[in-house]
Coordinates of C-alpha atoms in Angstrom, one line a residue:
X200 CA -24.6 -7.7 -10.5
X201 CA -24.8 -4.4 -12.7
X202 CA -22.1 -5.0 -15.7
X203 CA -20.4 -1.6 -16.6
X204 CA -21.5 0.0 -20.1
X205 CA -21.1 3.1 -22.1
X206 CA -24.6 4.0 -21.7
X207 CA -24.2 3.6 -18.1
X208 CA -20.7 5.9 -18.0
X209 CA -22.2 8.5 -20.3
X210 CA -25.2 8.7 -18.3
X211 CA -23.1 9.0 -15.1
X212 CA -21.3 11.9 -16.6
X213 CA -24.2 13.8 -17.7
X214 CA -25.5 13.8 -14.4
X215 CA -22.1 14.3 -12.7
X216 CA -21.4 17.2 -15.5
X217 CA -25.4 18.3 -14.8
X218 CA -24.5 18.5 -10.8
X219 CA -21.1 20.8 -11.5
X220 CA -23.3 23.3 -13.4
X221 CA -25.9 23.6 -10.8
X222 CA -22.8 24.2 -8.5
X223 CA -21.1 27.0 -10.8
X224 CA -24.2 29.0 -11.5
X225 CA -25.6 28.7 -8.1
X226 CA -22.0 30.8 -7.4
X227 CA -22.3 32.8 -10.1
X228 CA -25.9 33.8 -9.0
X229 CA -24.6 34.8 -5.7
X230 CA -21.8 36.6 -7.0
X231 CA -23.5 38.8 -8.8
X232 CA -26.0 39.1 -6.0
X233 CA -23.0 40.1 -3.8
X234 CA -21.7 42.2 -6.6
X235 CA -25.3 44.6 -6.9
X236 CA -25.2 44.8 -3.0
X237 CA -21.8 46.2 -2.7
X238 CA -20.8 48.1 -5.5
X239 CA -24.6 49.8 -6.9
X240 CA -27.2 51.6 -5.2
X241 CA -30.3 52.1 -5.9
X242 CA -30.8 55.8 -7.7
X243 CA -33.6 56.6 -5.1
X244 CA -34.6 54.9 -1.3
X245 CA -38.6 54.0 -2.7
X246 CA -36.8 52.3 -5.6
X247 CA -34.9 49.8 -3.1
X248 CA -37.5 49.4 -1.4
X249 CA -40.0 48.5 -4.5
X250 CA -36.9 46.1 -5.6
X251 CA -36.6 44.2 -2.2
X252 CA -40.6 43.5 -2.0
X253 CA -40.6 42.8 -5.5
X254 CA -37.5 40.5 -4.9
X255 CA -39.4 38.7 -1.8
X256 CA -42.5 38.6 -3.7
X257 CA -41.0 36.5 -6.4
X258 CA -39.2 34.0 -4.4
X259 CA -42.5 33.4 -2.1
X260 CA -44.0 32.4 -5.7
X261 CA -41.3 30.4 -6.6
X262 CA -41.3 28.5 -3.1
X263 CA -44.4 28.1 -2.0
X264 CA -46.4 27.8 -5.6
X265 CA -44.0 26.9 -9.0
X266 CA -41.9 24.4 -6.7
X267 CA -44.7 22.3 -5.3
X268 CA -46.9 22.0 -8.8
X269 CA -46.3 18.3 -10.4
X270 CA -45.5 20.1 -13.6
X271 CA -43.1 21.3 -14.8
X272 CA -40.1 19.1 -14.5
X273 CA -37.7 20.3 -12.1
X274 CA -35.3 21.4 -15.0
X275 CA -37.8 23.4 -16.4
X276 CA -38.6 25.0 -12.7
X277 CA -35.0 26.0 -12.2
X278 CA -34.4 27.5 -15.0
X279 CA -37.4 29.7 -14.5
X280 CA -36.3 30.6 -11.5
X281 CA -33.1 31.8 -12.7
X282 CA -34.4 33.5 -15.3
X283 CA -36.5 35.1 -12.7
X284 CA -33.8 36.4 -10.8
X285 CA -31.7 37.3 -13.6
X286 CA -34.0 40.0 -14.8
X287 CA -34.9 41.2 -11.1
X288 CA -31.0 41.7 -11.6
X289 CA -30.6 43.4 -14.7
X290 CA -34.0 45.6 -13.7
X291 CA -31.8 46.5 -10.5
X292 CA -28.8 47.5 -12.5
X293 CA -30.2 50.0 -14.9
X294 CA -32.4 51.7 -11.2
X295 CA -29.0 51.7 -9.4
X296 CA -26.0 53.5 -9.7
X297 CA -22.1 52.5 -9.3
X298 CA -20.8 53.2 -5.4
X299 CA -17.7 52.5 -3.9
X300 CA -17.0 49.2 -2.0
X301 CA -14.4 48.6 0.4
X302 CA -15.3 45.4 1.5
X303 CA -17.5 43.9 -1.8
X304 CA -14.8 42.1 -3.2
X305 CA -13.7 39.9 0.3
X306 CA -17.5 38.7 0.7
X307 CA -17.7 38.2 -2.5
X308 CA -14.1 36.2 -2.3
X309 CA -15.3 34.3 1.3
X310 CA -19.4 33.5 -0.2
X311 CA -18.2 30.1 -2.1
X312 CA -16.6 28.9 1.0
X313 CA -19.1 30.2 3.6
X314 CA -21.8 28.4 1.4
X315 CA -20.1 25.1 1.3
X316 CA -19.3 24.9 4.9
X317 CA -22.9 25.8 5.6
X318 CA -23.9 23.2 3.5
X319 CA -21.3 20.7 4.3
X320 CA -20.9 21.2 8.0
X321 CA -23.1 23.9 9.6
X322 CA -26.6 22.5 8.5
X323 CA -25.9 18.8 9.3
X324 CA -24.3 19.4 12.5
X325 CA -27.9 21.7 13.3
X326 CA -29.8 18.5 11.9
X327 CA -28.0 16.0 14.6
X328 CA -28.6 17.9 17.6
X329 CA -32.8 18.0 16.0
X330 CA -32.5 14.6 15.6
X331 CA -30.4 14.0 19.0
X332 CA -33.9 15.4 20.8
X333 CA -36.4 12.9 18.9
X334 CA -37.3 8.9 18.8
X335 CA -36.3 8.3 15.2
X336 CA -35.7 4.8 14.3
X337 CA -37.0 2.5 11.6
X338 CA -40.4 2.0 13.1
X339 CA -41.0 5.5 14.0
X340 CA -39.1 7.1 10.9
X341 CA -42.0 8.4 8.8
X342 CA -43.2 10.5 12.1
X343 CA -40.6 10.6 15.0
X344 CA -41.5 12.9 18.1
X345 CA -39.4 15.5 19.3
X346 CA -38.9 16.8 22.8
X347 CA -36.4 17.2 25.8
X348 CA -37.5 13.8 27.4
X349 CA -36.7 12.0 24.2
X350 CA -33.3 13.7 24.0
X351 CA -32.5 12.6 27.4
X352 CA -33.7 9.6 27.2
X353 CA -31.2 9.5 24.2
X354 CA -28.5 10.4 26.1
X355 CA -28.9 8.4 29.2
X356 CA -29.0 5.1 26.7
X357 CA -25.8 5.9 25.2
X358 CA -23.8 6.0 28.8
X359 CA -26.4 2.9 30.5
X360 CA -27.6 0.8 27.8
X361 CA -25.5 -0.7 24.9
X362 CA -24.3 0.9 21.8
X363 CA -24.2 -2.0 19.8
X364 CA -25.4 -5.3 20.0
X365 CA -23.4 -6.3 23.7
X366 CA -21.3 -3.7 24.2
X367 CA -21.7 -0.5 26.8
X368 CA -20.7 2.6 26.2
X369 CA -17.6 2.2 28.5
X370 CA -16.0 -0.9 27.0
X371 CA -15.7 0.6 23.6
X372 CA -14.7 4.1 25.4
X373 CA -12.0 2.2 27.1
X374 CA -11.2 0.5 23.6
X375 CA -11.0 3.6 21.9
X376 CA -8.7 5.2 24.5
X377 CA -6.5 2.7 24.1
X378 CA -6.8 2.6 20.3
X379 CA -6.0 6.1 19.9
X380 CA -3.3 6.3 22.7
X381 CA -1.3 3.3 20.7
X382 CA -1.3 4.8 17.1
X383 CA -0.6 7.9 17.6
X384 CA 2.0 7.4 19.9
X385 CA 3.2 5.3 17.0
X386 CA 2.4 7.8 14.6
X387 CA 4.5 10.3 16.3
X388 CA 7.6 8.3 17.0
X389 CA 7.8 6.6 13.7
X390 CA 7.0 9.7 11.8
X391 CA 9.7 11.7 13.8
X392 CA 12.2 9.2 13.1
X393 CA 11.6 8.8 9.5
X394 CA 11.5 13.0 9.3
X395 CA 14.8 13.2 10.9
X396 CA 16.5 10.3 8.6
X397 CA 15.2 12.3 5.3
X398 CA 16.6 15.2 7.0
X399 CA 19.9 14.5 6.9
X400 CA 22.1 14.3 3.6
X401 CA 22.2 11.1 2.1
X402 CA 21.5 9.9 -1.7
X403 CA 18.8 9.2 -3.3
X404 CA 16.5 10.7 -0.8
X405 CA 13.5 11.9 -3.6
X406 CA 13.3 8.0 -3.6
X407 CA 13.2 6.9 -0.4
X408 CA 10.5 9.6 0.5
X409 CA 8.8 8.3 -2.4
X410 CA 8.5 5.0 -1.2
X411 CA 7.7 6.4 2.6
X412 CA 4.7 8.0 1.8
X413 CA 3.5 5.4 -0.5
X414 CA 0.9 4.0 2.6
X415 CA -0.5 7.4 2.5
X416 CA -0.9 7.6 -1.2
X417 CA -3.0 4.6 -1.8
X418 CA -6.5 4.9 -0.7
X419 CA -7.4 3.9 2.6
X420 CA -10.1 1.6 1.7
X421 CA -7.9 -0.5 -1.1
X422 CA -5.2 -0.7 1.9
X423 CA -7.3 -2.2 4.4
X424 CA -8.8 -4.4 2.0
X425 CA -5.4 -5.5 1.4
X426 CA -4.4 -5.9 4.4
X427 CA -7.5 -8.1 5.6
X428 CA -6.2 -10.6 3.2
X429 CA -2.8 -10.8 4.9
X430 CA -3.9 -11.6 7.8
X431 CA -6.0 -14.7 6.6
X432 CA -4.9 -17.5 8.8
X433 CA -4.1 -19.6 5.9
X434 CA -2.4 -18.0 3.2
X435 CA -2.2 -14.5 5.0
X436 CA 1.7 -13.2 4.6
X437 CA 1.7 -12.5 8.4
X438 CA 1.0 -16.0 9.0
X439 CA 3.0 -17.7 6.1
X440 CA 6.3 -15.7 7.3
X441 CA 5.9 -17.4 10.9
X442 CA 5.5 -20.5 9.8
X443 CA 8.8 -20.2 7.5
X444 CA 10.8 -19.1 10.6
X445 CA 8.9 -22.3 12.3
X446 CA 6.6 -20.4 14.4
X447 CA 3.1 -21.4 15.0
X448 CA 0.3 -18.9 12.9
X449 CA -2.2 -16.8 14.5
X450 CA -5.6 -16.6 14.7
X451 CA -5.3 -12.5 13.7
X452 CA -9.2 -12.1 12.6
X453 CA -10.5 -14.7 14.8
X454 CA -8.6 -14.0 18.1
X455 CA -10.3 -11.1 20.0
X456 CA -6.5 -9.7 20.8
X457 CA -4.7 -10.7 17.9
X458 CA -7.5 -8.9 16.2
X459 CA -6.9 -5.7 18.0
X460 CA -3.5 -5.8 17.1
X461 CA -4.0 -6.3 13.5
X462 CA -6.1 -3.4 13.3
X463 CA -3.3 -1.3 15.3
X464 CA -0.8 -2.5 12.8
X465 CA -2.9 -1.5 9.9
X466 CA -3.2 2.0 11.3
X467 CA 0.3 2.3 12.2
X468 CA 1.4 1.4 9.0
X469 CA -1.4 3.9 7.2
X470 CA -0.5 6.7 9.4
X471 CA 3.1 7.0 9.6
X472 CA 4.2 8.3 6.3
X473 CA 1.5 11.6 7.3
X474 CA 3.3 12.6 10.4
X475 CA 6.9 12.0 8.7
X476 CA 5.7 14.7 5.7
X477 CA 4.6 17.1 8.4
X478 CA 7.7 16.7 10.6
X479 CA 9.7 17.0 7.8
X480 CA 8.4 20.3 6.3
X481 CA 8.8 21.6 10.1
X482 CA 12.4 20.4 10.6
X483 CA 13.4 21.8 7.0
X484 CA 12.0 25.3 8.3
X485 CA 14.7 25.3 11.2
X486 CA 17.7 27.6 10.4
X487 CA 21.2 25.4 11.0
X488 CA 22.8 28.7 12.4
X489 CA 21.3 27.1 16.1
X490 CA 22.7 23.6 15.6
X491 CA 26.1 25.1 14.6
X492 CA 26.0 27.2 17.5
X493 CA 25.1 24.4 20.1
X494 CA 27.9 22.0 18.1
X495 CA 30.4 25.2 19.2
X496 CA 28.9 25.4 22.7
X497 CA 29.7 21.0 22.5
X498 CA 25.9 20.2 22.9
X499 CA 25.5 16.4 21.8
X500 CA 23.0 15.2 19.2
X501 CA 20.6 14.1 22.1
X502 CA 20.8 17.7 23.7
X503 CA 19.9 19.0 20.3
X504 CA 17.4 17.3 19.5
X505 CA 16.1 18.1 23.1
X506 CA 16.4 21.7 23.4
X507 CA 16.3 22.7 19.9
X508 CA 14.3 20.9 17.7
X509 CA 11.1 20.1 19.9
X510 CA 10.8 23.6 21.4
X511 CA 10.6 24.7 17.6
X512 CA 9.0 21.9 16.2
X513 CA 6.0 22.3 18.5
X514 CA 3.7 24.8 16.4
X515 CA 3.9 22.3 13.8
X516 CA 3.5 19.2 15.9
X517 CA 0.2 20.6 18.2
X518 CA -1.8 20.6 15.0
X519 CA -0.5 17.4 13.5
X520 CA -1.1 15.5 16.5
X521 CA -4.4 17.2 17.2
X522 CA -5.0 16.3 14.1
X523 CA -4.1 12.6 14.3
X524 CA -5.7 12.2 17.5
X525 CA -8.9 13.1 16.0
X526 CA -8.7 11.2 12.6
X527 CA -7.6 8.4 14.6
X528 CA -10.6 8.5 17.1
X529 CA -13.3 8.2 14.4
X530 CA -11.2 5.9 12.0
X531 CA -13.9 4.0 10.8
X532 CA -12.7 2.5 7.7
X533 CA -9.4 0.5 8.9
X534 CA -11.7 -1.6 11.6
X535 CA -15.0 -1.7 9.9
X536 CA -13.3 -3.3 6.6
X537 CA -10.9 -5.7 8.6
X538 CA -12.7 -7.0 11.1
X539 CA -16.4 -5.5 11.0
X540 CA -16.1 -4.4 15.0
X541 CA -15.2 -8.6 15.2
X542 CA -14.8 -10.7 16.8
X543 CA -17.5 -10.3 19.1
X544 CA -17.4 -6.8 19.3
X545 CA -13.8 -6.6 20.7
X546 CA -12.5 -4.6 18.3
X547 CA -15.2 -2.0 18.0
X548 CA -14.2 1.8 18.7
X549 CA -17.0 4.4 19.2
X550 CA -17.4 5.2 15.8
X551 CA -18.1 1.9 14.3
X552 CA -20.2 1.4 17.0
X553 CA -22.2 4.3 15.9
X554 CA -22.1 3.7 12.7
X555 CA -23.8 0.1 13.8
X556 CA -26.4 1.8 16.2
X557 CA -27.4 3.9 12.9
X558 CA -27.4 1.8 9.9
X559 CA -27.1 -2.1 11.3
X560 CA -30.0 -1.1 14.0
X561 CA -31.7 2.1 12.8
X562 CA -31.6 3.9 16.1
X563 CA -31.4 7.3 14.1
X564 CA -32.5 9.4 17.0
X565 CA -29.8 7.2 19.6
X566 CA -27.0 7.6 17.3
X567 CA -27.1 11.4 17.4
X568 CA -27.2 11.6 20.8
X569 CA -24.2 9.3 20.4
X570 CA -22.4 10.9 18.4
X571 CA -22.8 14.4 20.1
X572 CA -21.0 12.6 23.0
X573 CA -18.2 11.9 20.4
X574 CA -18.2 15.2 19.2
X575 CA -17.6 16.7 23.1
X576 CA -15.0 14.7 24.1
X577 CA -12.8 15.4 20.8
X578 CA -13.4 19.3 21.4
X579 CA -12.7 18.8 24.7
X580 CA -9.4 16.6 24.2
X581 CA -8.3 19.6 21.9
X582 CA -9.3 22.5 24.3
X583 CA -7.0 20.9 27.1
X584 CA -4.0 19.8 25.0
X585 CA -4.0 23.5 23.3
X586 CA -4.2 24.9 26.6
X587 CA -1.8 22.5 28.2
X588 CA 1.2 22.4 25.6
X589 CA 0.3 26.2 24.5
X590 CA 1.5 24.9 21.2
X591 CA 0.3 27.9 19.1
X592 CA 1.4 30.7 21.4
X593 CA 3.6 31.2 18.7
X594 CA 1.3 31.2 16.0
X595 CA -0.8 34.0 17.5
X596 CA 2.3 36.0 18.7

């Protein structure tokens, strides 16, 4: 076991502190790259054209020779790069004259976010469907083979073979279904409830939301460690309240369908208090001038609720439940950290089964494939339920 130190937490925050300043002059580089492009010109055409080979010429050195070479460190080869750059920029400036821009300042405004997402979500999703199409597992890691056989091969495992140990691909689908379908009807109902209570006039209510969104607040991962520990058979709270009301305890962790449940009562718990502070913003935004006119008309609270509230709340509840549905689906971290997919797999979903097929049996290329599959039917779930509720007509309108 590593013990904590100070050398260890000041080394930590060098390199945290060393990663954050990569991060804000790698944006400050393309800003100003962004800036020259849009707002100066180059005084005449050959110039621009010297400056873009010269440009191209330098970064082929920097990639292909100063990068590669053992020495310098990589601190030193960085900075040499910049340095680079910086005066191919300041050579540009004083060859280039001011021009104006119309639409300089919004690229330069959307570049931090375009280059995140490309980093963060862009280039891995184009890395899974490569490694979707090639044999990569532990044995063949160092040199997998790609092609169109391997990636149907890959694909015809996931919906024949087994995507864990025992389990096929339709069990856990079937699992999952139900999974999903449970909490978030949960989710929905509780959180609808709980918005309309905090709706309504009443004392105290900064405190009772408080304690409401509470689940949400802590992190996930303390929660469902937590929560393992209550359902221990012996000195679980669960268990030690039935046996003070004389019932007989349960086998939650050890039971295939008392284990299912626990899970479902985990996530219900974790999930509510989201939906309630979503509701609740939506029902806030509804003007009372309609409920005072339906309580003149003699509409009951039932007809309200029915013909005003959920026709308007719908733009805000498409998202959230979208939303939900999805989070829900590839909840990894309540089910892995209570019961590990256990006992005997029954409480495995498709996501902790791929995350077993990757990193308990190393069947890299498999679990792309795999979770491709997961990745079509959540855009197809939310293609059909936009479609069918038309929930953001009203957005676009």
């Amino acid at each position: 076991m590593i013990t904590l130190t100070f050398d260890i937490m000041i080394r930590t925050i060098r390199q945290i502190s060393q990663f954050l300043g990569l991060i804000i002059v790698m944006i400050a580089f393309v800003e100003a790259v962004l800036y020259l492009l849009f707002n100066r010109r180059p005084k005449r055409l050959l110039v621009g054209i010297l400056m873009l080979l010269l440009t191209i010429g330098v970064m082929y050195v920097f990639v292909r020779v100063l990068w590669p070479m053992a020495t310098p460190t990589k601190t030193v080869k960085v900075a040499i790069g910049l340095a680079s750059v910086a005066a191919l920029a300041v050579a540009y400036w004083f060859l280039s004259e001011p021009r104006v821009s119309r639409v300089g300042i919004a690229y330069m405004l959307l570049a931090p976010a375009l280059i995140g997402i490309s980093l963060l979500i862009i280039w891995p999703f184009i890395f899974n469907i490569w490694l979707a199409f090639t044999d990569m597992s532990m044995r063949t890691a160092q040199n997998p083979t790609f092609g169109l056989q391997q990636g149907i091969a890959n694909f015809r495992n996931v919906f024949t073979g087994t995507v864990a140990r025992n389990a096929t691909f339709w069990q856990v689908l079937w699992r999952t279904v139900l999974w999903t379908v449970v909490n978030v009807v949960f989710h929905v109902a509780g959180g609808m409830a709980l918005a309309l209570l905090m709706n309504r006039p009443m004392r105290l209510k900064g405190l009772y939301r408080t304690l409401l969104v509470f689940p949400w607040a802590i992190p996930q991962t303390i929660a469902a460690m937590s929560l393992r520990n209550e359902f221990n058979f012996y000195y679980g709270f669960f268990n030690v309240m039935l046996r003070t009301v004389g019932l007989k305890p349960i086998g939650w962790l050890q039971d295939p369908q008392w284990a299912f449940v626990a899970v479902c009562l985990a996530n219900i718990w974790l999930g509510i208090p989201f939906m309630m502070v979503i509701f609740l913003g939506g029902l806030q935004s509804i003007s009372h001038e309609y409920y005072e006119a339906a309580e003149i008309d003699g509409a009951s609270d039932v007809q309200q609720f029915w013909n005003i509230t959920l026709p308007l709340m719908r733009p805000v509840m498409t998202p959230a439940i979208i939303l939900g549905t999805v989070w829900t689906f590839n909840n990894l971290n309540v089910i892995y950290l209570i019961t590990q997919g256990g006992p005997q797999e029954r409480t495995d979903i498709l996501v902790t089964s791929l995350y077993k097929a990757a990193f308990s049996f190393y069947r890299y290329g498999f679990a792309a494939a795999f979770a491709l599959v997961i990745f079509a039917f959540l855009f197809t779930f939310a293609i059909i339920y936009l479609r069918a509720t038309g929930g953001l007509k009203t957005v676009y309108e």
